[in-house]
XYZ file of C-alpha atoms in Angstrom:
477
model
C 0.000 0.000 0.000
C 1.368 3.397 -0.945
C 1.973 6.132 1.607
C 2.861 9.712 0.812
C 6.586 10.270 0.536
C 7.530 13.586 2.187
C 10.329 14.020 -0.372
C 7.996 13.521 -3.346
C 4.827 15.366 -2.427
C 4.825 19.186 -2.515
C 5.978 20.775 0.728
C 3.228 22.162 2.947
C 2.948 25.883 3.479
C 5.746 26.344 6.009
C 4.428 29.718 7.132
C 1.317 28.027 8.485
C 2.281 26.590 11.873
C -1.357 25.855 12.637
C -1.615 22.637 14.657
C -4.431 20.726 16.285
C -5.031 17.613 18.385
C -6.810 14.385 17.456
C -9.956 14.016 19.579
C -11.516 10.911 17.952
C -10.576 8.185 15.457
C -13.307 5.954 13.996
C -11.799 3.882 11.195
C -10.952 6.354 8.444
C -12.863 9.231 10.104
C -10.762 11.558 12.272
C -11.981 14.485 14.396
C -9.361 17.180 15.114
C -9.550 20.121 17.541
C -7.885 23.436 16.574
C -7.563 26.082 19.266
C -6.782 29.041 16.953
C -7.510 28.853 13.207
C -9.952 26.322 11.733
C -8.741 24.768 8.426
C -10.957 25.242 5.354
C -12.880 22.389 3.690
C -10.604 20.155 1.500
C -7.482 21.254 3.432
C -4.951 18.443 3.876
C -3.803 17.682 7.427
C -0.829 15.504 8.342
C -0.227 13.428 11.452
C 2.108 10.711 12.702
C 5.817 10.669 13.462
C 6.797 10.876 9.751
C 3.751 12.946 8.726
C 2.718 9.766 6.934
C -1.000 9.892 7.847
C -2.883 12.243 5.498
C -6.368 13.520 6.376
C -8.625 15.643 4.163
C -11.051 17.997 5.936
C -14.648 17.360 4.830
C -16.689 19.091 7.567
C -16.328 21.877 10.141
C -18.269 20.612 13.135
C -18.103 23.751 15.296
C -15.836 26.760 15.898
C -12.876 24.579 16.936
C -13.408 21.100 15.490
C -13.141 19.601 12.009
C -13.965 16.118 10.734
C -11.819 14.602 8.009
C -11.402 11.378 6.096
C -7.989 9.667 6.097
C -6.448 9.052 2.670
C -3.964 6.609 4.221
C -4.357 3.812 6.812
C -4.846 5.189 10.330
C -2.843 2.541 12.203
C -0.877 4.225 14.966
C -3.117 7.312 15.119
C -4.324 8.020 18.654
C -6.259 10.665 20.566
C -4.087 13.554 21.683
C -1.646 13.287 18.756
C -0.557 16.535 17.076
C -1.968 17.241 13.619
C -0.338 19.739 11.254
C -2.418 21.965 8.956
C -0.633 22.112 5.570
C -2.677 25.164 4.564
C -3.643 23.760 1.141
C -5.639 21.036 -0.638
C -4.472 17.715 -2.087
C -2.247 18.349 -5.123
C -1.275 16.382 -8.230
C 1.923 16.711 -10.334
C 1.561 18.093 -13.882
C 4.086 18.692 -16.657
C 6.114 16.837 -19.279
C 7.920 14.936 -16.512
C 4.840 12.803 -15.706
C 4.683 11.159 -19.170
C 5.512 7.449 -19.164
C 5.061 7.224 -15.394
C 2.680 5.616 -12.899
C 1.406 7.542 -9.852
C -0.745 7.143 -6.756
C -3.231 9.674 -5.381
C -0.458 11.704 -3.673
C 1.614 12.072 -6.846
C 4.205 9.524 -5.727
C 5.803 7.553 -8.572
C 4.932 3.862 -7.989
C 6.846 2.393 -10.958
C 10.175 1.933 -9.082
C 11.721 4.859 -10.971
C 13.085 8.075 -9.382
C 10.582 10.821 -8.639
C 9.954 12.988 -11.744
C 11.615 16.383 -11.880
C 10.391 19.589 -13.530
C 6.792 19.171 -12.474
C 4.316 21.675 -11.073
C 1.801 20.803 -8.363
C -1.846 21.767 -8.810
C -4.921 21.350 -6.643
C -7.120 18.384 -7.569
C -10.225 20.490 -6.864
C -10.820 22.505 -10.032
C -13.917 23.972 -11.655
C -15.124 22.625 -15.029
C -14.463 24.872 -18.062
C -17.178 27.542 -18.581
C -19.723 27.010 -21.366
C -18.244 29.912 -23.363
C -14.968 27.962 -23.766
C -16.539 24.681 -24.849
C -16.418 23.513 -28.452
C -19.697 22.753 -30.254
C -18.145 20.764 -33.123
C -19.096 17.072 -33.439
C -16.485 14.646 -34.766
C -16.435 10.849 -34.820
C -13.618 9.085 -32.956
C -12.676 5.872 -34.842
C -11.671 2.868 -32.710
C -10.994 0.153 -35.329
C -13.601 -2.090 -33.638
C -16.331 -2.919 -36.169
C -19.414 -3.115 -33.960
C -18.588 0.181 -32.192
C -17.681 2.205 -35.290
C -20.742 1.009 -37.253
C -23.535 0.996 -34.645
C -22.434 3.280 -31.796
C -19.711 5.672 -33.042
C -17.820 7.521 -30.318
C -17.478 11.299 -30.148
C -14.119 13.074 -30.136
C -14.141 15.067 -26.907
C -17.134 13.089 -25.653
C -17.744 10.540 -22.931
C -18.452 6.884 -23.676
C -19.422 4.274 -21.103
C -18.745 0.525 -21.177
C -21.562 -0.994 -19.125
C -21.528 -4.575 -17.932
C -21.552 -6.913 -14.970
C -18.549 -8.817 -13.661
C -16.500 -10.804 -16.170
C -18.116 -9.747 -19.474
C -15.017 -8.023 -20.877
C -15.019 -4.322 -19.874
C -11.302 -4.141 -19.077
C -10.330 -6.196 -22.163
C -12.336 -3.852 -24.431
C -10.822 -0.789 -22.732
C -7.284 -2.168 -23.161
C -7.972 -2.942 -26.843
C -9.140 0.641 -27.394
C -5.908 1.967 -25.867
C -3.914 -0.308 -28.174
C -5.861 0.729 -31.294
C -6.103 4.452 -30.638
C -2.830 5.410 -29.052
C -0.887 4.951 -32.299
C -3.363 6.945 -34.395
C -3.712 10.133 -32.393
C -1.019 12.659 -31.662
C -2.093 13.217 -28.102
C -1.644 11.924 -24.582
C -3.361 8.898 -23.070
C -4.149 8.872 -19.382
C -5.307 5.714 -17.613
C -7.058 6.150 -14.266
C -7.564 2.965 -12.254
C -10.160 3.502 -9.503
C -10.332 0.539 -7.141
C -8.202 -1.519 -9.537
C -6.622 -4.874 -8.807
C -2.822 -4.595 -8.648
C -2.620 -7.447 -11.199
C -4.493 -5.353 -13.810
C -2.251 -2.346 -13.221
C 0.920 -4.393 -13.606
C -0.378 -6.117 -16.780
C -1.394 -2.810 -18.368
C 1.990 -1.228 -17.602
C 3.828 -4.176 -19.164
C 1.560 -4.261 -22.246
C 1.945 -0.521 -22.883
C 5.714 -0.845 -22.440
C 5.872 -3.739 -24.933
C 3.716 -1.820 -27.420
C 6.128 1.140 -27.206
C 3.377 3.630 -26.292
C 4.362 4.268 -22.668
C 6.225 7.558 -23.463
C 2.859 9.127 -24.440
C 0.940 7.766 -21.498
C 0.351 8.535 -17.807
C -1.111 5.987 -15.386
C -2.766 6.833 -12.078
C -3.909 4.125 -9.673
C -5.969 4.038 -6.502
C -5.790 0.350 -5.645
C -8.656 -1.773 -4.385
C -7.108 -2.201 -0.906
C -6.575 1.532 -0.304
C -8.873 3.538 2.001
C -12.089 4.924 0.442
C -10.806 8.517 0.678
C -7.849 7.644 -1.563
C -10.054 5.826 -4.131
C -12.513 8.733 -4.109
C -9.833 11.337 -4.942
C -7.823 9.411 -7.568
C -10.243 10.444 -10.335
C -9.813 14.125 -9.458
C -6.014 13.744 -9.516
C -6.152 12.129 -12.991
C -8.402 14.895 -14.324
C -6.018 17.570 -13.050
C -3.242 15.951 -15.103
C -5.504 15.649 -18.172
C -6.550 19.323 -17.903
C -2.902 20.409 -17.934
C -2.287 18.731 -21.326
C -5.554 20.113 -22.722
C -5.337 23.694 -21.419
C -1.582 24.384 -21.164
C -0.162 22.243 -23.972
C -3.248 22.355 -26.247
C -3.153 18.614 -26.884
C -5.941 16.072 -27.207
C -6.185 13.690 -24.271
C -7.638 10.182 -24.225
C -8.789 9.559 -20.643
C -9.605 5.955 -19.743
C -11.300 5.308 -16.419
C -11.666 1.822 -14.989
C -14.028 1.754 -13.122
C -16.367 4.722 -12.565
C -18.636 2.601 -10.350
C -15.755 2.243 -7.876
C -15.661 6.055 -7.666
C -19.355 6.052 -6.690
C -18.712 3.140 -4.313
C -15.825 4.988 -2.620
C -18.081 8.073 -2.267
C -20.729 5.845 -0.689
C -18.183 4.569 1.852
C -16.964 8.104 2.637
C -20.556 9.330 3.018
C -21.413 6.473 5.370
C -18.279 7.043 7.449
C -19.128 10.763 7.704
C -22.548 9.846 9.106
C -24.726 11.057 6.224
C -28.163 9.533 5.813
C -28.090 7.085 2.851
C -30.533 7.378 -0.042
C -31.945 4.622 -2.269
C -30.119 1.252 -2.137
C -27.593 2.671 0.334
C -26.036 5.199 -2.065
C -24.873 8.575 -0.763
C -27.438 11.417 -0.993
C -24.852 13.523 -2.868
C -24.081 10.912 -5.572
C -25.462 13.011 -8.453
C -23.448 16.081 -7.435
C -20.216 14.139 -6.868
C -20.442 12.322 -10.199
C -21.297 15.560 -12.059
C -18.343 17.322 -10.394
C -16.033 14.725 -11.978
C -17.801 14.247 -15.344
C -18.296 17.955 -16.145
C -14.531 18.518 -16.085
C -14.214 16.104 -19.042
C -14.898 18.507 -21.893
C -14.005 19.582 -25.424
C -12.742 23.208 -25.332
C -11.285 25.724 -27.780
C -7.740 24.569 -26.858
C -8.106 20.775 -26.940
C -10.329 17.853 -26.095
C -10.503 15.238 -23.361
C -12.124 12.142 -24.858
C -13.141 9.784 -22.094
C -13.958 6.082 -22.185
C -15.213 4.754 -18.875
C -15.880 1.220 -17.733
C -19.019 1.046 -15.578
C -19.668 -2.027 -13.453
C -23.420 -2.692 -13.276
C -24.348 -4.300 -9.925
C -26.141 -7.638 -10.498
C -26.591 -6.695 -14.213
C -29.382 -4.307 -13.102
C -29.424 -1.279 -15.418
C -32.008 0.461 -13.214
C -29.434 0.674 -10.382
C -28.958 4.382 -9.416
C -25.213 4.206 -10.147
C -25.842 3.074 -13.745
C -28.763 5.512 -14.264
C -26.767 8.548 -13.059
C -23.765 7.589 -15.209
C -25.914 7.089 -18.364
C -27.046 10.725 -18.217
C -23.486 12.073 -18.700
C -22.520 10.011 -21.732
C -22.603 10.646 -25.480
C -22.315 6.895 -26.199
C -23.333 3.865 -24.149
C -21.778 0.488 -24.969
C -23.662 -2.273 -23.151
C -21.926 -5.637 -22.709
C -24.193 -8.680 -22.597
C -23.530 -11.797 -20.526
C -25.706 -13.822 -22.959
C -23.563 -12.838 -25.960
C -20.393 -13.604 -23.981
C -21.772 -17.085 -23.208
C -22.377 -17.605 -26.966
C -18.730 -16.716 -27.711
C -19.647 -13.512 -29.587
C -16.770 -11.214 -28.600
C -16.696 -8.282 -28.064
C -19.919 -9.157 -26.198
C -21.624 -5.843 -27.080
C -25.424 -5.854 -27.219
C -26.177 -3.811 -30.377
C -29.838 -3.274 -29.443
C -29.188 -1.862 -25.957
C -26.146 0.219 -26.934
C -26.576 3.695 -28.418
C -24.745 6.833 -29.495
C -25.916 10.384 -30.083
C -23.422 10.557 -32.978
C -25.436 8.054 -35.043
C -27.355 10.716 -37.001
C -27.291 11.384 -40.785
C -25.859 14.877 -40.242
C -22.736 13.509 -38.478
C -22.003 10.023 -39.873
C -23.594 10.491 -43.323
C -26.709 9.086 -45.009
C -25.183 5.748 -46.104
C -23.730 4.903 -42.674
C -26.964 5.936 -40.916
C -29.185 3.876 -43.268
C -26.923 0.807 -42.911
C -26.865 1.062 -39.110
C -30.674 1.288 -39.027
C -31.049 -1.719 -41.322
C -28.589 -3.763 -39.185
C -30.506 -2.905 -35.994
C -33.854 -3.725 -37.674
C -32.546 -7.121 -38.858
C -31.118 -8.002 -35.426
C -34.290 -6.830 -33.637
C -36.546 -8.949 -35.897
C -34.263 -11.939 -35.318
C -34.581 -11.424 -31.538
C -38.404 -11.456 -31.880
C -38.310 -14.705 -33.899
C -36.085 -16.554 -31.395
C -39.045 -17.715 -29.258
C -40.858 -19.130 -32.293
C -37.681 -20.892 -33.457
C -37.175 -22.377 -29.958
C -40.747 -23.740 -29.844
C -41.457 -24.764 -33.455
C -38.066 -24.920 -35.160
C -36.573 -22.945 -38.034
C -38.465 -24.997 -40.632
C -41.830 -23.533 -39.554
C -40.806 -19.987 -40.526
C -41.712 -18.440 -43.856
C -38.934 -18.324 -46.504
C -38.601 -14.525 -45.972
C -38.155 -14.998 -42.221
C -35.636 -17.813 -42.763
C -33.574 -15.497 -44.980
C -33.782 -12.750 -42.348
C -32.532 -15.151 -39.614
C -29.641 -16.234 -41.847
C -28.674 -12.576 -42.470
C -28.907 -11.719 -38.754
C -26.756 -14.695 -37.725
C -24.112 -13.789 -40.329
C -24.150 -10.151 -39.163
C -23.707 -11.244 -35.520
C -20.681 -13.310 -36.482
C -19.196 -10.643 -38.737
C -19.428 -8.097 -35.885
C -17.096 -10.274 -33.762
C -13.413 -9.406 -33.940
C -10.113 -10.896 -32.719
C -8.301 -8.492 -30.358
C -4.591 -7.689 -30.174
C -4.751 -7.814 -26.368
C -6.137 -11.381 -26.338
C -3.795 -12.949 -28.923
C -1.977 -14.947 -26.235
C -5.267 -16.528 -25.081
C -7.065 -17.097 -28.402
C -4.133 -17.738 -30.734
C -5.847 -15.460 -33.288
C -3.907 -12.422 -34.557
C -5.634 -9.118 -33.689
C -7.403 -7.116 -36.408
C -7.884 -3.365 -36.824
C -10.766 -2.706 -39.240
C -11.426 0.635 -40.920
C -14.963 2.038 -40.914
C -15.186 1.723 -44.721
C -14.337 -1.999 -44.622
C -16.780 -2.593 -41.754
C -19.639 -0.807 -43.577
C -18.825 -2.594 -46.839
C -18.963 -5.994 -45.114
C -22.312 -5.275 -43.423
C -23.807 -3.996 -46.697
C -22.732 -7.107 -48.626
C -24.138 -9.414 -45.921
C -27.476 -7.536 -45.979
C -27.517 -7.977 -49.790
C -27.207 -11.785 -49.302
C -23.827 -11.908 -51.035
C -22.540 -14.484 -48.524
C -25.670 -16.627 -48.130
C -23.888 -19.635 -49.655
C -20.944 -19.382 -47.244
C -21.117 -21.114 -43.828
C -21.725 -18.782 -40.870
C -18.408 -19.849 -39.302
C -16.530 -18.227 -42.219
C -17.611 -14.773 -40.949
C -16.704 -15.468 -37.285
C -13.636 -13.710 -35.813
C -12.380 -12.079 -39.007
C -11.368 -8.515 -39.883
C -12.704 -7.306 -43.240
C -15.299 -9.393 -45.063
C -12.762 -10.316 -47.791
C -11.192 -12.745 -45.295
C -14.379 -14.866 -45.226
C -13.872 -16.420 -48.666
C -10.170 -17.000 -47.993
C -11.084 -18.724 -44.700
C -13.576 -20.987 -46.548
C -10.995 -21.915 -49.210
C -8.459 -22.839 -46.479
C -10.958 -25.169 -44.793
C -12.098 -26.771 -48.051
C -10.666 -30.307 -48.541
């Protein structure tokens, strides 16, 4: 578990010799009494023999007492111990020196390399850009993943959510997007792991290093075992870094967050520890405000864009859960992962009928793309309606028109699967990056029954549709 390194973090305001005494410790919640000056909300306090215990003030209880949440473990903290007021909020490092590095919530480098030099320290609590500075231009952000680019195109400078329960492939899809996009955009990628497993962080670091893209990337992690205060603030620290590249260096930033639900979960823990009355299903009453405070900072401005892709864990696959509902409202594209499709081996396991994007309009993607996407959705929706009849009576009882429609839908479902670069070691299939033009061409030819004589398996796990005939020839005796 990481603890703040006094040599790495910015020095506290030395002029402020304001000290207090611990009066109560309840888990991560610490009450501190100040005889003279009361610290402001969000001020960082330090305690312990090495100043290793960091507390963030969240409430002023009366004229002399504040209540804070510890961002580090509170072992060794006792009543009567001296607490030092640093005079400022939690800060994150920004600058060219942070590229290619991995940090914790305090700005400590956790990649076994020396602390970065030539960095500035900025408060993690920043206001979102004003409406006057925001860009109104809509551009599509290509990912090289067929099903996303055709049916739910992402927005450059927008926010996209990957929704799914446990084990349906959110992190794999997010990692594939990093791999595909980082080489095609002249910007900075920033990965923010909120409540991440240390295994996932280590794997991502190694993969990015092997792919040679680490010099254009920053990674920030608040691990799963860290206190809720640390996990709650890691997203704000990552956004402060992203805003520096957008506003100061005028570069586009790709911000990947895994997992935004853990941010809400950490806020729920902090709220409960602070004694706030819970709202529906135990969530904090301030969930909407806290999520908006983070999401509104992700914006496309006149100087650059922060494009965000966020994994969202859906508790018990229930999309009416308040965490999922509140997150949906902030997004320009929603990519819903289906456990049923994953069980059928259709990867990426994206449900095309539940997923949506506000970019899928004729004015943005063009008439041909829009018409094709509508026809694909219509075909898949009609196939879904016929599944009950097929299960009860069999395919033979359908009319010839319906049988043709089912054959088209099944071929489309298989064509929209794709082998990933990040899963090559598990599947043995080389990864494919497919351009939008090739993806649209393949869907159009399938809808025109050009491949009705080919077996469905020929369209499974391929890149462009041209590979289907080659695959059939290889398998022919």
